XYZ file of C-alpha atoms in Angstrom:
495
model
C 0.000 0.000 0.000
C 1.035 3.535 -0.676
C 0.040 6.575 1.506
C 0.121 10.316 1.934
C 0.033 12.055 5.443
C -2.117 15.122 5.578
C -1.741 17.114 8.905
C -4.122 19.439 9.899
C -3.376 22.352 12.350
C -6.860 24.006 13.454
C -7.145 26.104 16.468
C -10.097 23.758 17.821
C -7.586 20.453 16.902
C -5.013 18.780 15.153
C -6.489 16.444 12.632
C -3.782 13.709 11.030
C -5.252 11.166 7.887
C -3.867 8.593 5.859
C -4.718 8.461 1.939
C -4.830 5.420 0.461
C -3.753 6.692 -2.941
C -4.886 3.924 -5.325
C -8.161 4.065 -4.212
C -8.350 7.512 -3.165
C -10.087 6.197 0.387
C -9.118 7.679 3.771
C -7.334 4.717 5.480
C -7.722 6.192 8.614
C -7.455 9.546 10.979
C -7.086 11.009 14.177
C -7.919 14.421 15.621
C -6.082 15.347 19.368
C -6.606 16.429 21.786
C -10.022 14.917 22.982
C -11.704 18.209 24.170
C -10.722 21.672 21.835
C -7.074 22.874 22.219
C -6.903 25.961 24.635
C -6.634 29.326 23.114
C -5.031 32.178 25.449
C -6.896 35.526 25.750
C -5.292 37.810 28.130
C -6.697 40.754 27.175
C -10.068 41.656 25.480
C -10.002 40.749 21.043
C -6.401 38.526 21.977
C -5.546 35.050 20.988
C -2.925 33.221 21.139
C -1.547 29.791 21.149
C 1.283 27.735 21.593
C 2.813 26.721 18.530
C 4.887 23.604 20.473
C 1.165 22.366 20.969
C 0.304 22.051 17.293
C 3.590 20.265 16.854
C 3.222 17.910 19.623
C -0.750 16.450 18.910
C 0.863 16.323 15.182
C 3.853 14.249 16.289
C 1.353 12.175 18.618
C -1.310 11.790 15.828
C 1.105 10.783 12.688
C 2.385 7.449 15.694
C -1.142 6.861 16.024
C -1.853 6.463 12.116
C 1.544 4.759 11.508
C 0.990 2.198 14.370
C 1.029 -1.454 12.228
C 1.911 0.251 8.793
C 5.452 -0.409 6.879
C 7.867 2.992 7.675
C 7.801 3.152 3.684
C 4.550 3.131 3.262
C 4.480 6.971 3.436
C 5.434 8.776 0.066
C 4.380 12.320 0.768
C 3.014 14.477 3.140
C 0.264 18.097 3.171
C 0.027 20.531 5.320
C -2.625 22.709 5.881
C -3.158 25.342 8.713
C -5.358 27.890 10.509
C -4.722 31.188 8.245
C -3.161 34.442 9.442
C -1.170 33.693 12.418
C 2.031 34.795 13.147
C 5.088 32.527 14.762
C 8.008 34.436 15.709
C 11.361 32.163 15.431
C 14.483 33.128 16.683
C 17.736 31.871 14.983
C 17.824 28.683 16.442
C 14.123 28.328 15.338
C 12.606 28.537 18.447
C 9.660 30.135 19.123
C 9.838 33.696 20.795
C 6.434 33.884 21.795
C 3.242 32.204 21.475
C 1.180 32.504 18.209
C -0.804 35.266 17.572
C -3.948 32.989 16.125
C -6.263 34.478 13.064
C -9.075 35.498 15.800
C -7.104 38.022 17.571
C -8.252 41.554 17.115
C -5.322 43.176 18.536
C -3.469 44.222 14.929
C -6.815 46.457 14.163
C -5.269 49.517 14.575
C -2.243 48.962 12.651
C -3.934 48.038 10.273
C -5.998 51.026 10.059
C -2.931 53.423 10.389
C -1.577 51.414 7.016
C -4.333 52.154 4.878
C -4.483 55.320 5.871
C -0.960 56.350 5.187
C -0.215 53.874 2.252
C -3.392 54.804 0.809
C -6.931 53.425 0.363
C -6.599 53.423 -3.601
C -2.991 51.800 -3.661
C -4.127 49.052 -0.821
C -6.678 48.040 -2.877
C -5.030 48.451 -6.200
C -2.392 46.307 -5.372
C -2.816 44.331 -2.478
C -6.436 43.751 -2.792
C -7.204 44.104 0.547
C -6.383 46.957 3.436
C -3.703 45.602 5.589
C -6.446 44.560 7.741
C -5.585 42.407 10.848
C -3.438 40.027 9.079
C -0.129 38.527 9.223
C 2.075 42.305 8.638
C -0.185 43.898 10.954
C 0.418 41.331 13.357
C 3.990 41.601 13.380
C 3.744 45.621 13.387
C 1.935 44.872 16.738
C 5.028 43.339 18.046
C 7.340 45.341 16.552
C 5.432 48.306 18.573
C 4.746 46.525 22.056
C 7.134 43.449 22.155
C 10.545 45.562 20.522
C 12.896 42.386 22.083
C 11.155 39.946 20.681
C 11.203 41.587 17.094
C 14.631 42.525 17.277
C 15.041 38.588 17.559
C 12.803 37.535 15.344
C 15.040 35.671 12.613
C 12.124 34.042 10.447
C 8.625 35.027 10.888
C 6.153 32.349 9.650
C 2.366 31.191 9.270
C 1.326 28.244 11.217
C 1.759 25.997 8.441
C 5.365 27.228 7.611
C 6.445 26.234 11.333
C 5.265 22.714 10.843
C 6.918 22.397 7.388
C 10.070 23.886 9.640
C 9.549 20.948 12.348
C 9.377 18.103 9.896
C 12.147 19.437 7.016
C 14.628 22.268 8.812
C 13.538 24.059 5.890
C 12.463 27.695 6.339
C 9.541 28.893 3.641
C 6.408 30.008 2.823
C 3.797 29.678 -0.417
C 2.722 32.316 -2.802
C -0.944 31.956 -1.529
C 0.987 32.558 2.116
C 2.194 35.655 1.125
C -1.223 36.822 -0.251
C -2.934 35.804 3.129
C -0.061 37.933 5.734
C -1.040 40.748 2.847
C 2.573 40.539 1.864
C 1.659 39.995 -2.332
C 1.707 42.692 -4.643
C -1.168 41.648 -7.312
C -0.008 43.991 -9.636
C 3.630 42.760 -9.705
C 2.725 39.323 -9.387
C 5.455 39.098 -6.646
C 6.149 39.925 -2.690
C 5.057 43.578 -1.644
C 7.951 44.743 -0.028
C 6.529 48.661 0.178
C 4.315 46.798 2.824
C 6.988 45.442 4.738
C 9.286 48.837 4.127
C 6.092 50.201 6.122
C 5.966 48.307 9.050
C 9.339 47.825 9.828
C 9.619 44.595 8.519
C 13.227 43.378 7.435
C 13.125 41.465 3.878
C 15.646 39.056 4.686
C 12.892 37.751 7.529
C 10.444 36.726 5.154
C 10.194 32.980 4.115
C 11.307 32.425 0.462
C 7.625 31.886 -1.224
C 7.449 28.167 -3.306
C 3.929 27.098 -4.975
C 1.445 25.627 -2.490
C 1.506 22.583 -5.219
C 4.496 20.697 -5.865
C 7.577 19.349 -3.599
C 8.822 22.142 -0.868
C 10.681 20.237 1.494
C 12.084 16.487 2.420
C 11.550 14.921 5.949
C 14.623 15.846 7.782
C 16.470 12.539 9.672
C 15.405 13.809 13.175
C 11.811 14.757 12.764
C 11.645 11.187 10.752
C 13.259 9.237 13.941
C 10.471 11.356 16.298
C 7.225 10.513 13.867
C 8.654 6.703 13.046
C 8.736 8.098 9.585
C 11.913 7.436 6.379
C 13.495 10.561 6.561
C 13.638 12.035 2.936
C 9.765 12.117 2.262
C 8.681 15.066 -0.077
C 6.620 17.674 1.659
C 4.913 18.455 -1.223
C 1.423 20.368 -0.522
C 0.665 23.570 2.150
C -1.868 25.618 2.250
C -4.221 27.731 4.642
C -7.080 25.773 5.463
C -9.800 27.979 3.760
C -8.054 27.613 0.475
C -7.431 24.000 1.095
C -11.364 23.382 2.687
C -11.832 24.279 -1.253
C -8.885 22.453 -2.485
C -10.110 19.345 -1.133
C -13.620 19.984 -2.804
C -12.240 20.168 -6.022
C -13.041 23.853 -6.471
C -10.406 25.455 -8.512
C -12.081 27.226 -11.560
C -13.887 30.235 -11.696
C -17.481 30.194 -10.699
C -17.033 27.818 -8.158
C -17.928 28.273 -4.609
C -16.940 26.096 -1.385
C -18.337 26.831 2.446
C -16.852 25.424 5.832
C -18.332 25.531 9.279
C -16.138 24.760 11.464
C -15.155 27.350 14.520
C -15.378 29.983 12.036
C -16.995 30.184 9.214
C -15.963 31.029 5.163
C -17.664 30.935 2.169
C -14.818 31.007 -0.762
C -15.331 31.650 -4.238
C -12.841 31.182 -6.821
C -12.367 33.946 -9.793
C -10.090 35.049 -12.302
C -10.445 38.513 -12.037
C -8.383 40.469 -9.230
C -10.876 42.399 -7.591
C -11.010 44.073 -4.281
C -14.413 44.809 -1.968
C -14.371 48.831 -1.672
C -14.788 47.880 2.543
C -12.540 44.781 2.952
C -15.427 42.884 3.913
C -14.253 39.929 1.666
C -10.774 39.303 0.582
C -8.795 38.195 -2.422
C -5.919 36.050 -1.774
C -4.144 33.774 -4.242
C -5.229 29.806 -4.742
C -3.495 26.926 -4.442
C -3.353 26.436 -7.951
C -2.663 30.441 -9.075
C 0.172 30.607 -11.523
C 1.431 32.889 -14.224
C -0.533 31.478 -17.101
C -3.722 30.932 -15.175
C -4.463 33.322 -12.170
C -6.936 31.816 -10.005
C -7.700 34.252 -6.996
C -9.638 32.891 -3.811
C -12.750 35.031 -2.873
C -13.074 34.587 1.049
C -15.676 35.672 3.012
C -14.913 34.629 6.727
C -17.494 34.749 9.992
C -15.088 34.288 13.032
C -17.960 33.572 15.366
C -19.795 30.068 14.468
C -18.781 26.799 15.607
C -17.743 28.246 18.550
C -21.229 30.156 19.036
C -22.835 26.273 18.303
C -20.197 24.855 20.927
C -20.607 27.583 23.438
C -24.773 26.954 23.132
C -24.555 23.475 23.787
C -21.761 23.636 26.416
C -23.784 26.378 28.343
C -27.194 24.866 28.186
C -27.059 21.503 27.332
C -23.650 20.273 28.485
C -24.812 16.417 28.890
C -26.155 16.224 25.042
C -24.253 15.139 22.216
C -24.319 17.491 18.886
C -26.684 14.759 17.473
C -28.903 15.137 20.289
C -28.736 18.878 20.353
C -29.685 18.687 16.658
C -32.722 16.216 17.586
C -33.667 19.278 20.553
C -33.729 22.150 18.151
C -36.037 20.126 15.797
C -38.694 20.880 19.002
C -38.823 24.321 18.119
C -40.056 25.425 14.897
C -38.318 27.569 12.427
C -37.094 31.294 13.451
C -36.769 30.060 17.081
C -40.343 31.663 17.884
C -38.730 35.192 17.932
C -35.086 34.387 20.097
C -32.431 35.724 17.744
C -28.597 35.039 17.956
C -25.630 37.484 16.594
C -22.397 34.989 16.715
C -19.938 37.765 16.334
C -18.159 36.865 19.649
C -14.919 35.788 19.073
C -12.440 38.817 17.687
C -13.017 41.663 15.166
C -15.475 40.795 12.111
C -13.782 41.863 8.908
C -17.302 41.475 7.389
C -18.585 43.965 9.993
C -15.253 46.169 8.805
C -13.169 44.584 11.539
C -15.707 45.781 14.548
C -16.559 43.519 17.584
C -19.536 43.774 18.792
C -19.574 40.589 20.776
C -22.144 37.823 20.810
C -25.577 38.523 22.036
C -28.841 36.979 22.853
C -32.539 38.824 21.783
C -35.851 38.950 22.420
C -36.346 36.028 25.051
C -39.367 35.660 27.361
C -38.657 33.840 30.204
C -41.938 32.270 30.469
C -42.273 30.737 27.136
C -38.891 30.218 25.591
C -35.862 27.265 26.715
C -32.801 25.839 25.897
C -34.156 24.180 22.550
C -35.117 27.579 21.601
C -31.771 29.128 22.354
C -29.917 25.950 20.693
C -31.984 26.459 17.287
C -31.662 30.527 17.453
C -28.041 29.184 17.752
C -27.846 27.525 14.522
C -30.422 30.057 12.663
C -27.632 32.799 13.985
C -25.182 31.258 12.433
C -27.041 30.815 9.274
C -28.239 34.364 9.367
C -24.606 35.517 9.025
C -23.792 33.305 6.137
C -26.687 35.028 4.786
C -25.603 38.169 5.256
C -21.974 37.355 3.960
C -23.016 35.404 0.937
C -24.881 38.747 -0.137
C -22.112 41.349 0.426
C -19.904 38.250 -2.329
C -23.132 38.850 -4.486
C -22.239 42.257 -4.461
C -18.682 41.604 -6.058
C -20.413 39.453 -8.661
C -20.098 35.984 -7.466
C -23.226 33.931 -7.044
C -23.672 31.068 -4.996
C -26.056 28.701 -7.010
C -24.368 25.586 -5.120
C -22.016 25.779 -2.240
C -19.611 22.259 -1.897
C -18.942 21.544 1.521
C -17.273 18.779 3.500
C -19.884 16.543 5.521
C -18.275 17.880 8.885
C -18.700 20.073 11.649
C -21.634 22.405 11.212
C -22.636 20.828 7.915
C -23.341 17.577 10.123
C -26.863 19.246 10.927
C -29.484 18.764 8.902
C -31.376 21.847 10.411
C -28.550 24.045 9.551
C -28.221 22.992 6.148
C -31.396 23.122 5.308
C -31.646 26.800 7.179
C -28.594 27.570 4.985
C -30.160 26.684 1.706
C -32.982 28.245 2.142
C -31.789 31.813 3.315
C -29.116 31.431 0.551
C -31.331 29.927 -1.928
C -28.581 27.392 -3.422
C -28.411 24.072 -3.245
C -25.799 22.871 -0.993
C -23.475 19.878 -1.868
C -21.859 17.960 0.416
C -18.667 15.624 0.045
C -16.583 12.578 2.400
C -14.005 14.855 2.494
C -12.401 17.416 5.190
C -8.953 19.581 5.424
C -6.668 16.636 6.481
C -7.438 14.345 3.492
C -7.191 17.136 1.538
C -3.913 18.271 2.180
C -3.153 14.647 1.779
C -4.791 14.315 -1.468
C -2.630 17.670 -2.431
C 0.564 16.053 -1.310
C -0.152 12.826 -3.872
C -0.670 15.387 -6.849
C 2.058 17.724 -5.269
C 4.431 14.943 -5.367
C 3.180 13.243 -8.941
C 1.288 10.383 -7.513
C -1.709 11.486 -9.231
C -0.910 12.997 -12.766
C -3.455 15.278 -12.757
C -6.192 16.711 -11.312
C -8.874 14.326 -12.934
C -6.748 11.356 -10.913
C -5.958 13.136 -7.771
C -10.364 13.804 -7.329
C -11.460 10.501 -8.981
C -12.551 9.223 -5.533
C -14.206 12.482 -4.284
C -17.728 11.678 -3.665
C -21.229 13.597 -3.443
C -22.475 12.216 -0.488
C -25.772 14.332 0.014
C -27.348 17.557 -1.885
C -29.823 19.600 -0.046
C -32.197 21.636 -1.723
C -33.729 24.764 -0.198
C -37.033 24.075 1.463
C -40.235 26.029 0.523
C -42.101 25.174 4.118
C -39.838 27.693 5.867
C -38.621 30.507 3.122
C -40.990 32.988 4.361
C -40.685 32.636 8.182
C -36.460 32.612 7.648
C -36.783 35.808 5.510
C -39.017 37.742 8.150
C -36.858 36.484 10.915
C -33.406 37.022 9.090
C -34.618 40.859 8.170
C -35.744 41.274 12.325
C -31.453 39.898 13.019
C -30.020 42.192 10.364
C -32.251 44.909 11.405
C -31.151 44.633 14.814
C -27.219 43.681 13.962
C -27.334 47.174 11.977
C -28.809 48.818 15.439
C -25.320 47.789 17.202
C -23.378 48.702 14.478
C -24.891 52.529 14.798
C -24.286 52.587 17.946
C -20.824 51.567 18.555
């Protein structure tokens, strides 16, 4: 047998699977730790997490998988990781601090001081984006509050760029990586250094860029002897997990749309046309398969608070359920909750909202009629609300979500949210026995010329479901969606 490794690095978990690449067929996974990894907040908007963590439930995972198999078996491995963080490495690559994770809102300001004195017009023109709270921004943060730890910062890196740098030695980044830290000039078709001249940010500390696609880096001896790996195996796929949620869906040409619902969640639409949103509600950032002769460009619309609004529901009020059985509750309760409304937008700055936080919040409950099924439905209806209201802002940049391919995981496991979903969005949603880790592992077998092409590499992909919007419940989802965005626009007025 013949297998690719894809590894996984989420802020919730670390997700390992095997690919059986004959057949295509996951031949088995694991996803550490058992509850969610911790995430740090010390102040209000922060996040942060341990980058030694990821590292360690990936180590721990790949001995699980490998447990029985031949050490050769192996033939490449894919990487794919939580977007927009920033790992500081000194020169002995250690870690200088703990991650700054996609979720924290700290950067906002930076960000907002770079627009404003690089431009509005040029940000967009050539970035695509405002600086934003990415990546740059990030490390602008540190350079202005933590001045030791930049001054011995040797590599700066992405989340999936420190785990390449565990396995290999190697020190590097992707194209697509630049694009996400807003370090990619669209217009030169190369790294934006006037960015990094702006912040502070010394060239010579910014990964070499290499395709997402194709072989980056070799297992180094060491990190082979701690996995139980050959040393020598081609790392030969990375990329951040939105772009690889649609990677592993097989959307890669223009028109097509993918969705994910996992702690956050994106809706990402591929195009061929560079084009910014006026607000930075929705960002442009290269795809995995962008290259010089056919630009592909990865439309993402992300929604930090929604998996973690569904987790925080259940955990609050219904602690002993499983998800199954919290999805069997909320079928109690008929559609729009009976009036209880949920914003998610409780975990860091909304770029959608134009990076505000207004925190999570609860409406329009009467303690004598409503309980915790209501609150778990108005949980998943929230949720669904702001997909809704994202997917319309993407109609306003001219994509159009007919059908949305997702992976049958996380949120997409409940039939009441798909079917809410479908029916505010009016598209049919697709789903697929797929999810990040056996993508990136399907991206290292075409990254490393196990599959030929891309016809080979998504032979095996299969439609498992397709849900249809439902007619019953259009009109009460409307009135109730237009009551949440009527009231989300109230908090936005008055912050």
């Amino acid at each position: 047998m013949v297998y690719t490794l894809g590894i996984d690095i989420g802020s919730s978990s670390v997700k390992v699977a095997l690919l059986e690449v004959a057949s295509g067929a996951c031949a088995g996974s694991v996803t550490l730790p058992q509850a969610e990894m911790p995430i740090d907040a010390p102040h209000r908007g922060w996040a942060e997490q341990d980058p030694r963590m990821w590292w360690q439930y990936a180590c721990e995972g790949i001995r699980q998988l490998m447990k029985g198999k031949p050490v050769g078996s192996v033939r490449a491995i894919g990487i794919t990781y939580q977007m927009h963080g920033l790992v500081c490495l000194d020169t002995q690559g250690k870690p200088l601090r703990k991650s700054i994770i996609w979720c924290d809102s700290r950067a906002v300001g930076q960000g907002e001081r770079a627009l404003r004195d690089l431009g509005r017009e040029r940000c967009l023109e050539r970035l695509l984006n405002s600086p934003g709270n990415f990546t740059a921004s990030k490390l602008a943060w540190v350079r202005e509050n933590e001045p030791d730890v930049f001054a011995r910062t040797d590599r700066f890196m992405l989340p999936g760029d420190y785990i390449l740098f565990k396995l290999s030695g190697e020190r590097s980044t992707t194209c697509s990586g630049l694009s996400e830290q807003i370090l990619w000039d669209f217009v030169a078709d190369g790294r934006a250094d006037f960015v990094a001249d702006y912040y502070g940010i010394d060239p010579r500390s910014i990964p070499e860029a290499l395709p997402s696609i194709g072989i980056q880096a070799h297992v180094s001896a060491g990190a082979a002897a701690e996995l139980g790996l050959e040393p020598g195996i081609p790392i030969a796929y990375r990329a951040g997990d939105q772009p690889n949620n649609a990677f592993s869906l097989n959307v890669m040409e223009p028109g097509e749309i993918a969705a994910t619902g996992g702690t956050s969640g994106v809706v990402y639409g591929v195009t061929d046309l560079p084009k910014a949103d006026s607000l930075s509600r929705v960002n442009t950032f290269l795809h995995v398969n962008h290259s010089a002769q056919a630009h592909r460009y990865g439309v993402l619309l992300c929604i930090n608070g929604t998996g973690i609004l569904n987790a925080w529901a259940k955990r609050t009020v219904a602690p002993e359920l499983s998800y199954s059985e919290v999805n069997q509750l909320c079928e109690t309760v008929p559609a729009g909750s009976d009036g209880v409304l949920m914003h998610p937008f409780g975990n860091g700055a909304e770029r959608m909202l134009e990076n505000r936080y207004t925190g999570a919040s609860v409406l329009h409950v009467d303690l004598n009629r409503h309980n915790r099924a209501h609150l778990l439905r108005a949980a998943q209806e929230g949720i669904a609300f702001a997909f809704r209201y994202g997917v319309d802002i993407m109609r306003e940049s001219g994509l159009r979500a007919g059908v949305i391919r997702a992976g049958h995981a996380n949120l997409f496991l409940s039939p009441l949210f798909r079917s809410t979903l479908a029916t505010l969005c009016d598209a049919n949603i697709e789903l697929y026995n797929t999810d990040g880790a056996l993508g990136a592992a399907r991206g290292a077998a075409l990254g490393a010329g196990l599959y030929r092409n891309r016809n080979e590499a998504f032979a095996s992909l299969r439609r498992i479901e397709e849900v249809y919007p439902d007619p019953a419940i259009r009109q009460v989802l409307e009135e109730t969606y237009q009551i949440w965005k009527k009231e989300l626009q109230l908090q936005l007025e008055n912050q």
